[in-house]
mmCIF file of C-alpha atoms in Angstrom:
data_model
loop_
_atom_site.group_PDB
_atom_site.id
_atom_site.type_symbol
_atom_site.label_atom_id
_atom_site.label_comp_id
_atom_site.label_asym_id
_atom_site.label_seq_id
_atom_site.Cartn_x
_atom_site.Cartn_y
_atom_site.Cartn_z
ATOM 1 C CA MET L 1 0.000 0.000 0.000
ATOM 2 C CA HIS L 2 1.248 3.436 -0.883
ATOM 3 C CA GLY L 3 0.611 6.430 1.274
ATOM 4 C CA ASP L 4 -1.669 9.183 0.078
ATOM 5 C CA GLY L 5 1.297 11.462 -0.446
ATOM 6 C CA GLU L 6 3.294 8.984 -2.423
ATOM 7 C CA ALA L 7 3.328 9.252 -6.200
ATOM 8 C CA ARG L 8 2.753 6.057 -8.075
ATOM 9 C CA ALA L 9 5.413 5.065 -10.571
ATOM 10 C CA MET L 10 4.109 5.250 -14.134
ATOM 11 C CA PRO L 11 4.994 2.340 -16.426
ATOM 12 C CA ALA L 12 7.673 3.213 -18.904
ATOM 13 C CA ARG L 13 6.420 3.726 -22.458
ATOM 14 C CA ARG L 14 8.038 1.805 -25.223
ATOM 15 C CA ALA L 15 9.986 3.853 -27.647
ATOM 16 C CA PRO L 16 8.597 3.776 -31.201
ATOM 17 C CA PRO L 17 10.493 1.421 -33.474
ATOM 18 C CA SER L 18 13.216 3.131 -35.387
ATOM 19 C CA PRO L 19 12.825 3.230 -39.153
ATOM 20 C CA PRO L 20 14.864 0.733 -41.116
ATOM 21 C CA PRO L 21 18.296 1.988 -42.088
ATOM 22 C CA TRP L 22 18.649 3.541 -45.512
ATOM 23 C CA GLU L 23 20.952 0.739 -46.632
ATOM 24 C CA ALA L 24 18.177 -1.851 -46.169
ATOM 25 C CA LEU L 25 15.737 -0.282 -48.632
ATOM 26 C CA PRO L 26 17.677 -1.049 -51.850
ATOM 27 C CA LEU L 27 18.152 -4.616 -50.583
ATOM 28 C CA VAL L 28 14.406 -5.144 -50.168
ATOM 29 C CA ALA L 29 13.312 -3.323 -53.324
ATOM 30 C CA PRO L 30 14.320 -6.013 -55.888
ATOM 31 C CA LEU L 31 12.150 -8.557 -54.029
ATOM 32 C CA LEU L 32 8.888 -6.608 -54.444
ATOM 33 C CA ASP L 33 6.307 -6.793 -57.214
ATOM 34 C CA ALA L 34 5.011 -3.803 -59.165
ATOM 35 C CA ALA L 35 2.084 -3.031 -56.835
ATOM 36 C CA SER L 36 4.295 -3.149 -53.729
ATOM 37 C CA LEU L 37 6.956 -0.966 -55.353
ATOM 38 C CA ALA L 38 4.384 1.645 -56.332
ATOM 39 C CA ALA L 39 2.883 1.708 -52.819
ATOM 40 C CA ALA L 40 6.266 1.858 -51.079
ATOM 41 C CA SER L 41 7.459 4.729 -53.263
ATOM 42 C CA CYS L 42 4.654 6.921 -51.840
ATOM 43 C CA VAL L 43 5.765 6.629 -48.194
ATOM 44 C CA SER L 44 8.455 9.303 -48.098
ATOM 45 C CA THR L 45 11.112 10.999 -50.156
ATOM 46 C CA SER L 46 13.778 8.504 -49.186
ATOM 47 C CA TRP L 47 11.501 5.552 -49.926
ATOM 48 C CA HIS L 48 10.573 7.076 -53.272
ATOM 49 C CA ALA L 49 14.237 7.312 -54.223
ATOM 50 C CA ALA L 50 14.718 3.642 -53.317
ATOM 51 C CA PHE L 51 11.562 2.090 -54.755
ATOM 52 C CA ALA L 52 11.107 4.241 -57.861
ATOM 53 C CA ALA L 53 14.636 3.606 -59.118
ATOM 54 C CA ASP L 54 14.682 3.027 -62.848
ATOM 55 C CA TYR L 55 16.633 -0.251 -62.739
ATOM 56 C CA LEU L 56 13.807 -1.866 -60.700
ATOM 57 C CA TRP L 57 11.156 -0.980 -63.261
ATOM 58 C CA ALA L 58 13.466 -1.896 -66.136
ATOM 59 C CA ARG L 59 13.573 -5.420 -64.655
ATOM 60 C CA LEU L 60 9.757 -5.562 -64.461
ATOM 61 C CA CYS L 61 9.392 -4.283 -68.029
ATOM 62 C CA ALA L 62 11.806 -6.935 -69.285
ATOM 63 C CA GLN L 63 9.865 -9.595 -67.378
ATOM 64 C CA HIS L 64 6.290 -8.651 -68.337
ATOM 65 C CA PHE L 65 6.472 -6.463 -71.468
ATOM 66 C CA PRO L 66 9.866 -7.085 -73.142
ATOM 67 C CA SER L 67 8.716 -5.818 -76.539
ATOM 68 C CA ALA L 68 7.905 -2.436 -74.965
ATOM 69 C CA LEU L 69 11.586 -1.799 -74.283
ATOM 70 C CA GLY L 70 12.048 -0.947 -77.944
ATOM 71 C CA LEU L 71 10.138 2.305 -77.349
ATOM 72 C CA LEU L 72 12.890 3.687 -75.110
ATOM 73 C CA PRO L 73 16.183 5.083 -76.433
ATOM 74 C CA HIS L 74 19.213 2.945 -75.660
ATOM 75 C CA THR L 75 21.330 4.511 -72.884
ATOM 76 C CA GLU L 76 24.297 3.206 -70.991
ATOM 77 C CA SER L 77 23.507 2.881 -67.284
ATOM 78 C CA SER L 78 26.051 3.294 -64.518
ATOM 79 C CA GLY L 79 26.033 2.537 -60.836
ATOM 80 C CA ASP L 80 25.090 6.142 -60.019
ATOM 81 C CA ASP L 81 21.917 5.840 -62.111
ATOM 82 C CA ARG L 82 20.510 3.068 -59.924
ATOM 83 C CA ARG L 83 19.085 5.579 -57.437
ATOM 84 C CA CYS L 84 17.791 8.056 -59.969
ATOM 85 C CA SER L 85 14.173 8.906 -59.178
ATOM 86 C CA SER L 86 13.307 9.669 -62.787
ATOM 87 C CA SER L 87 12.041 6.350 -64.197
ATOM 88 C CA PRO L 88 11.059 6.103 -67.867
ATOM 89 C CA HIS L 89 10.692 2.348 -67.397
ATOM 90 C CA ARG L 90 8.127 2.944 -64.664
ATOM 91 C CA ARG L 91 6.048 5.138 -66.978
ATOM 92 C CA LEU L 92 6.352 2.536 -69.732
ATOM 93 C CA PHE L 93 5.296 -0.276 -67.379
ATOM 94 C CA LYS L 94 2.264 1.753 -66.248
ATOM 95 C CA LEU L 95 1.267 2.430 -69.858
ATOM 96 C CA PHE L 96 1.364 -1.223 -70.944
ATOM 97 C CA ARG L 97 -0.171 -2.505 -67.697
ATOM 98 C CA SER L 98 -3.154 -0.169 -68.046
ATOM 99 C CA ALA L 99 -3.573 -1.278 -71.671
ATOM 100 C CA SER L 100 -3.710 -4.958 -70.704
ATOM 101 C CA VAL L 101 -6.194 -4.334 -67.876
ATOM 102 C CA ARG L 102 -8.403 -2.187 -70.112
ATOM 103 C CA CYS L 103 -8.491 -4.940 -72.729
ATOM 104 C CA ARG L 104 -9.752 -7.566 -70.266
ATOM 105 C CA ALA L 105 -12.519 -5.452 -68.752
ATOM 106 C CA LEU L 106 -15.539 -5.540 -71.045
ATOM 107 C CA PRO L 107 -18.420 -3.254 -70.148
ATOM 108 C CA ALA L 108 -21.598 -4.819 -68.866
ATOM 109 C CA PRO L 109 -24.407 -4.802 -71.449
ATOM 110 C CA ARG L 110 -26.893 -1.951 -71.168
ATOM 111 C CA LEU L 111 -29.617 -4.344 -72.275
ATOM 112 C CA ALA L 112 -31.052 -7.040 -69.994
ATOM 113 C CA LEU L 113 -32.776 -10.304 -70.844
ATOM 114 C CA ALA L 114 -35.921 -8.922 -69.218
ATOM 115 C CA ASP L 115 -35.982 -6.200 -71.911
ATOM 116 C CA VAL L 116 -35.951 -8.638 -74.854
ATOM 117 C CA SER L 117 -38.620 -10.875 -76.369
ATOM 118 C CA PHE L 118 -38.360 -13.331 -79.269
ATOM 119 C CA ALA L 119 -40.984 -13.588 -82.007
ATOM 120 C CA VAL L 120 -40.718 -16.826 -84.008
ATOM 121 C CA ASP L 121 -42.724 -17.961 -87.041
ATOM 122 C CA ILE L 122 -42.346 -21.423 -88.560
ATOM 123 C CA VAL L 123 -43.934 -21.447 -91.992
ATOM 124 C CA THR L 124 -44.508 -24.420 -94.307
ATOM 125 C CA ALA L 125 -43.639 -24.451 -97.986
ATOM 126 C CA GLY L 126 -47.236 -23.697 -98.926
ATOM 127 C CA GLY L 127 -47.147 -20.415 -97.005
ATOM 128 C CA GLY L 128 -49.469 -21.421 -94.191
ATOM 129 C CA SER L 129 -48.246 -20.457 -90.736
ATOM 130 C CA THR L 130 -47.673 -23.707 -88.874
ATOM 131 C CA LEU L 131 -46.523 -22.272 -85.579
ATOM 132 C CA SER L 132 -45.978 -18.767 -84.221
ATOM 133 C CA PHE L 133 -45.115 -17.637 -80.716
ATOM 134 C CA LEU L 134 -43.754 -14.700 -78.725
ATOM 135 C CA VAL L 135 -41.704 -15.381 -75.588
ATOM 136 C CA ALA L 136 -39.741 -13.216 -73.155
ATOM 137 C CA ALA L 137 -36.026 -14.037 -73.190
ATOM 138 C CA ASP L 138 -35.689 -14.237 -69.413
ATOM 139 C CA ARG L 139 -38.490 -16.830 -69.305
ATOM 140 C CA ALA L 140 -37.006 -18.945 -72.088
ATOM 141 C CA ALA L 141 -33.502 -19.362 -70.674
ATOM 142 C CA ALA L 142 -32.551 -22.933 -71.472
ATOM 143 C CA PRO L 143 -31.936 -25.305 -68.538
ATOM 144 C CA ALA L 144 -28.438 -26.529 -67.793
ATOM 145 C CA HIS L 145 -28.998 -29.914 -69.481
ATOM 146 C CA VAL L 146 -29.571 -28.302 -72.900
ATOM 147 C CA LYS L 147 -26.024 -28.443 -74.255
ATOM 148 C CA ASN L 148 -24.610 -27.067 -70.991
ATOM 149 C CA SER L 149 -26.343 -23.775 -71.675
ATOM 150 C CA ALA L 150 -25.937 -22.180 -68.227
ATOM 151 C CA GLY L 151 -24.888 -18.570 -68.815
ATOM 152 C CA LEU L 152 -25.063 -18.850 -72.605
ATOM 153 C CA PHE L 153 -27.179 -17.009 -75.134
ATOM 154 C CA LEU L 154 -29.219 -20.162 -75.696
ATOM 155 C CA PHE L 155 -32.955 -20.446 -75.108
ATOM 156 C CA ALA L 156 -35.484 -23.263 -75.198
ATOM 157 C CA VAL L 157 -39.253 -22.962 -75.615
ATOM 158 C CA ASP L 158 -41.458 -25.955 -74.785
ATOM 159 C CA LEU L 159 -44.267 -26.203 -77.355
ATOM 160 C CA SER L 160 -45.434 -29.755 -76.731
ATOM 161 C CA ASP L 161 -48.877 -28.545 -75.636
ATOM 162 C CA ARG L 162 -49.496 -26.846 -79.025
ATOM 163 C CA ASN L 163 -49.707 -30.146 -80.929
ATOM 164 C CA ALA L 164 -48.502 -28.329 -84.068
ATOM 165 C CA ALA L 165 -47.198 -30.562 -86.862
ATOM 166 C CA ILE L 166 -44.854 -29.384 -89.621
ATOM 167 C CA GLY L 167 -45.356 -32.356 -91.890
ATOM 168 C CA ALA L 168 -43.387 -33.108 -95.035
ATOM 169 C CA GLY L 169 -41.711 -30.667 -97.384
ATOM 170 C CA GLU L 170 -39.602 -27.566 -97.065
ATOM 171 C CA TRP L 171 -40.288 -25.021 -94.311
ATOM 172 C CA ARG L 172 -38.763 -21.766 -93.154
ATOM 173 C CA VAL L 173 -38.011 -20.069 -89.843
ATOM 174 C CA ARG L 174 -38.270 -16.345 -89.092
ATOM 175 C CA TRP L 175 -36.792 -15.153 -85.780
ATOM 176 C CA THR L 176 -37.094 -11.525 -84.659
ATOM 177 C CA ALA L 177 -35.667 -10.044 -81.465
ATOM 178 C CA VAL L 178 -37.797 -7.271 -79.986
ATOM 179 C CA ARG L 179 -37.063 -4.778 -77.225
ATOM 180 C CA THR L 180 -40.189 -4.285 -75.179
ATOM 181 C CA THR L 181 -41.266 -1.603 -72.757
ATOM 182 C CA THR L 182 -43.312 -2.846 -69.839
ATOM 183 C CA ALA L 183 -46.122 -0.913 -68.178
ATOM 184 C CA ARG L 184 -45.699 -1.185 -64.426
ATOM 185 C CA ARG L 185 -48.657 -2.357 -62.378
ATOM 186 C CA GLY L 186 -49.645 -0.876 -59.024
ATOM 187 C CA ARG L 187 -49.285 -2.607 -55.698
ATOM 188 C CA GLY L 188 -51.429 -5.655 -55.221
ATOM 189 C CA GLU L 189 -51.408 -6.530 -58.926
ATOM 190 C CA GLU L 190 -48.120 -8.434 -59.061
ATOM 191 C CA GLU L 191 -49.891 -11.637 -60.054
ATOM 192 C CA GLU L 192 -51.078 -10.110 -63.335
ATOM 193 C CA GLU L 193 -49.022 -10.237 -66.522
ATOM 194 C CA PRO L 194 -47.491 -6.802 -67.290
ATOM 195 C CA ALA L 195 -48.492 -5.143 -70.519
ATOM 196 C CA ALA L 196 -45.632 -4.802 -73.040
ATOM 197 C CA ALA L 197 -45.165 -2.717 -76.172
ATOM 198 C CA ALA L 198 -42.505 -3.061 -78.875
ATOM 199 C CA ALA L 199 -39.874 -0.314 -78.896
ATOM 200 C CA ALA L 200 -37.351 -1.698 -81.423
ATOM 201 C CA ALA L 201 -36.785 -4.904 -83.377
ATOM 202 C CA VAL L 202 -34.058 -6.658 -85.367
ATOM 203 C CA LEU L 203 -34.450 -9.634 -87.709
ATOM 204 C CA MET L 204 -32.163 -12.408 -86.482
ATOM 205 C CA MET L 205 -33.025 -14.994 -89.135
ATOM 206 C CA ASP L 206 -35.251 -15.651 -92.138
ATOM 207 C CA ALA L 207 -34.007 -18.951 -93.516
ATOM 208 C CA LYS L 208 -35.332 -22.110 -95.135
ATOM 209 C CA VAL L 209 -34.893 -25.644 -93.876
ATOM 210 C CA PRO L 210 -34.318 -27.755 -96.998
ATOM 211 C CA ALA L 211 -36.812 -30.528 -97.651
ATOM 212 C CA ALA L 212 -34.090 -33.204 -97.528
ATOM 213 C CA ARG L 213 -32.956 -32.089 -94.085
ATOM 214 C CA ALA L 214 -36.520 -31.825 -92.811
ATOM 215 C CA ALA L 215 -37.388 -35.270 -94.200
ATOM 216 C CA GLY L 216 -34.504 -36.917 -92.357
ATOM 217 C CA ALA L 217 -35.129 -35.175 -89.049
ATOM 218 C CA VAL L 218 -37.287 -37.978 -87.655
ATOM 219 C CA ALA L 219 -36.442 -41.600 -88.331
ATOM 220 C CA PHE L 220 -38.687 -44.623 -87.784
ATOM 221 C CA GLY L 221 -41.472 -42.621 -86.162
ATOM 222 C CA GLY L 222 -39.354 -41.592 -83.194
ATOM 223 C CA ARG L 223 -37.850 -38.279 -82.258
ATOM 224 C CA GLY L 224 -35.347 -36.022 -83.966
ATOM 225 C CA GLU L 225 -34.457 -32.443 -84.732
ATOM 226 C CA ALA L 226 -33.786 -30.149 -87.665
ATOM 227 C CA GLY L 227 -31.842 -26.934 -87.460
ATOM 228 C CA VAL L 228 -30.858 -23.989 -89.576
ATOM 229 C CA ALA L 229 -28.246 -21.252 -89.114
ATOM 230 C CA ALA L 230 -27.787 -17.851 -90.740
ATOM 231 C CA ARG L 231 -25.158 -15.131 -90.520
ATOM 232 C CA LEU L 232 -26.162 -12.167 -88.372
ATOM 233 C CA PRO L 233 -25.633 -8.609 -89.654
ATOM 234 C CA ALA L 234 -22.484 -6.988 -88.323
ATOM 235 C CA PRO L 235 -23.161 -4.215 -85.803
ATOM 236 C CA GLY L 236 -21.844 -0.896 -87.089
ATOM 237 C CA CYS L 237 -18.501 -1.076 -88.869
ATOM 238 C CA GLY L 238 -17.331 -4.668 -88.708
ATOM 239 C CA GLY L 239 -17.559 -6.689 -85.525
ATOM 240 C CA ALA L 240 -17.587 -10.377 -84.688
ATOM 241 C CA LYS L 241 -19.023 -12.816 -87.204
ATOM 242 C CA LEU L 242 -21.989 -14.276 -85.365
ATOM 243 C CA ASP L 243 -24.552 -16.821 -86.498
ATOM 244 C CA ALA L 244 -28.140 -17.219 -85.372
ATOM 245 C CA GLU L 245 -29.257 -20.819 -84.933
ATOM 246 C CA VAL L 246 -32.752 -22.264 -84.555
ATOM 247 C CA VAL L 247 -33.215 -25.972 -83.788
ATOM 248 C CA VAL L 248 -36.684 -27.543 -83.857
ATOM 249 C CA GLU L 249 -37.177 -30.792 -81.913
ATOM 250 C CA LEU L 250 -39.758 -33.033 -83.617
ATOM 251 C CA ALA L 251 -41.642 -36.206 -82.767
ATOM 252 C CA GLY L 252 -43.616 -38.752 -84.793
ATOM 253 C CA GLU L 253 -44.224 -39.187 -88.497
ATOM 254 C CA GLU L 254 -46.213 -35.949 -88.648
ATOM 255 C CA LYS L 255 -43.230 -34.087 -87.161
ATOM 256 C CA VAL L 256 -45.013 -32.557 -84.193
ATOM 257 C CA VAL L 257 -43.017 -29.660 -82.733
ATOM 258 C CA GLU L 258 -42.024 -30.364 -79.129
ATOM 259 C CA LYS L 259 -39.390 -27.725 -78.467
ATOM 260 C CA VAL L 260 -37.627 -24.867 -80.248
ATOM 261 C CA ARG L 261 -34.103 -23.802 -79.310
ATOM 262 C CA LEU L 262 -32.776 -20.349 -80.169
ATOM 263 C CA GLY L 263 -29.118 -19.386 -79.888
ATOM 264 C CA VAL L 264 -26.299 -17.179 -81.135
ATOM 265 C CA MET L 265 -23.030 -18.819 -82.097
ATOM 266 C CA CYS L 266 -19.486 -17.725 -82.903
ATOM 267 C CA GLU L 267 -17.187 -20.260 -84.561
ATOM 268 C CA CYS L 268 -19.373 -23.243 -83.644
ATOM 269 C CA ARG L 269 -19.812 -22.300 -79.986
ATOM 270 C CA TYR L 270 -22.635 -20.532 -78.226
ATOM 271 C CA VAL L 271 -21.679 -17.071 -76.992
ATOM 272 C CA CYS L 272 -22.328 -16.031 -73.406
ATOM 273 C CA ALA L 273 -25.511 -14.168 -72.493
ATOM 274 C CA ASP L 274 -23.686 -10.862 -71.998
ATOM 275 C CA GLU L 275 -21.996 -11.140 -75.396
ATOM 276 C CA GLY L 276 -25.348 -11.753 -77.069
ATOM 277 C CA LEU L 277 -26.910 -8.800 -75.272
ATOM 278 C CA ARG L 278 -24.003 -6.538 -76.252
ATOM 279 C CA TYR L 279 -24.684 -7.510 -79.860
ATOM 280 C CA LEU L 280 -28.424 -6.845 -79.639
ATOM 281 C CA GLN L 281 -28.036 -3.456 -78.007
ATOM 282 C CA HIS L 282 -26.440 -2.121 -81.212
ATOM 283 C CA PHE L 283 -29.836 -2.526 -82.886
ATOM 284 C CA LEU L 284 -32.336 -2.278 -80.041
ATOM 285 C CA LEU L 285 -31.043 0.728 -78.065
#
């Protein structure tokens, strides 16, 4: 127990750790990556001189972007230049790094599946409309078991309840993508279907299925399918060469339509949903 007049001894405070010696910084600098070098060079003037040295960034340029070194004039370096804060290699590394990052980051499409509907007409050779339907894209997204279509611009519409038969002979498919505007309902009316109006449209396909291909779609009264593909118009000046594909699944000798698949392909593969939407927005927005 201390008396009232006695002063209690205060615990000694630890001294703050001393900064690392200047000689240690150039030893650590070659072990850091580009992000760590850039962050360390912002700490202080002495750290900037150590971590922004041109020889460090010259090493990174030679490692990641060796062809970029041809843009810099050839100069003989000496030992005194190793601590020079002016770094043309750092500026060159930043330029090429930003270019590679910008190339990988594609913008998200401004069009959503909920904004798009598909109008499809299947017409026989005689000109009579065999089957026509309009479906919202977000409600026709194909399940995962349809050619591993998760996340792809591939859609499936079940039409088995229509009992529509194509029959023999040549027939054609017309597929139109439509951007719709939906009238919002008030509260308490969510169960009702929203009213939609067409705002823009683009013809995806108007192609014939040859009679020979249609005739061989179903063998021995079982099930089969017949498909047709057509080149899509290029958006603006050039662009990727995309193909629209429509596949009709048939059953029985009368070729009753059970399902229709709609997709966009590039070099025999289905494109992702975002890539398909980025294509459509050139025409629909």
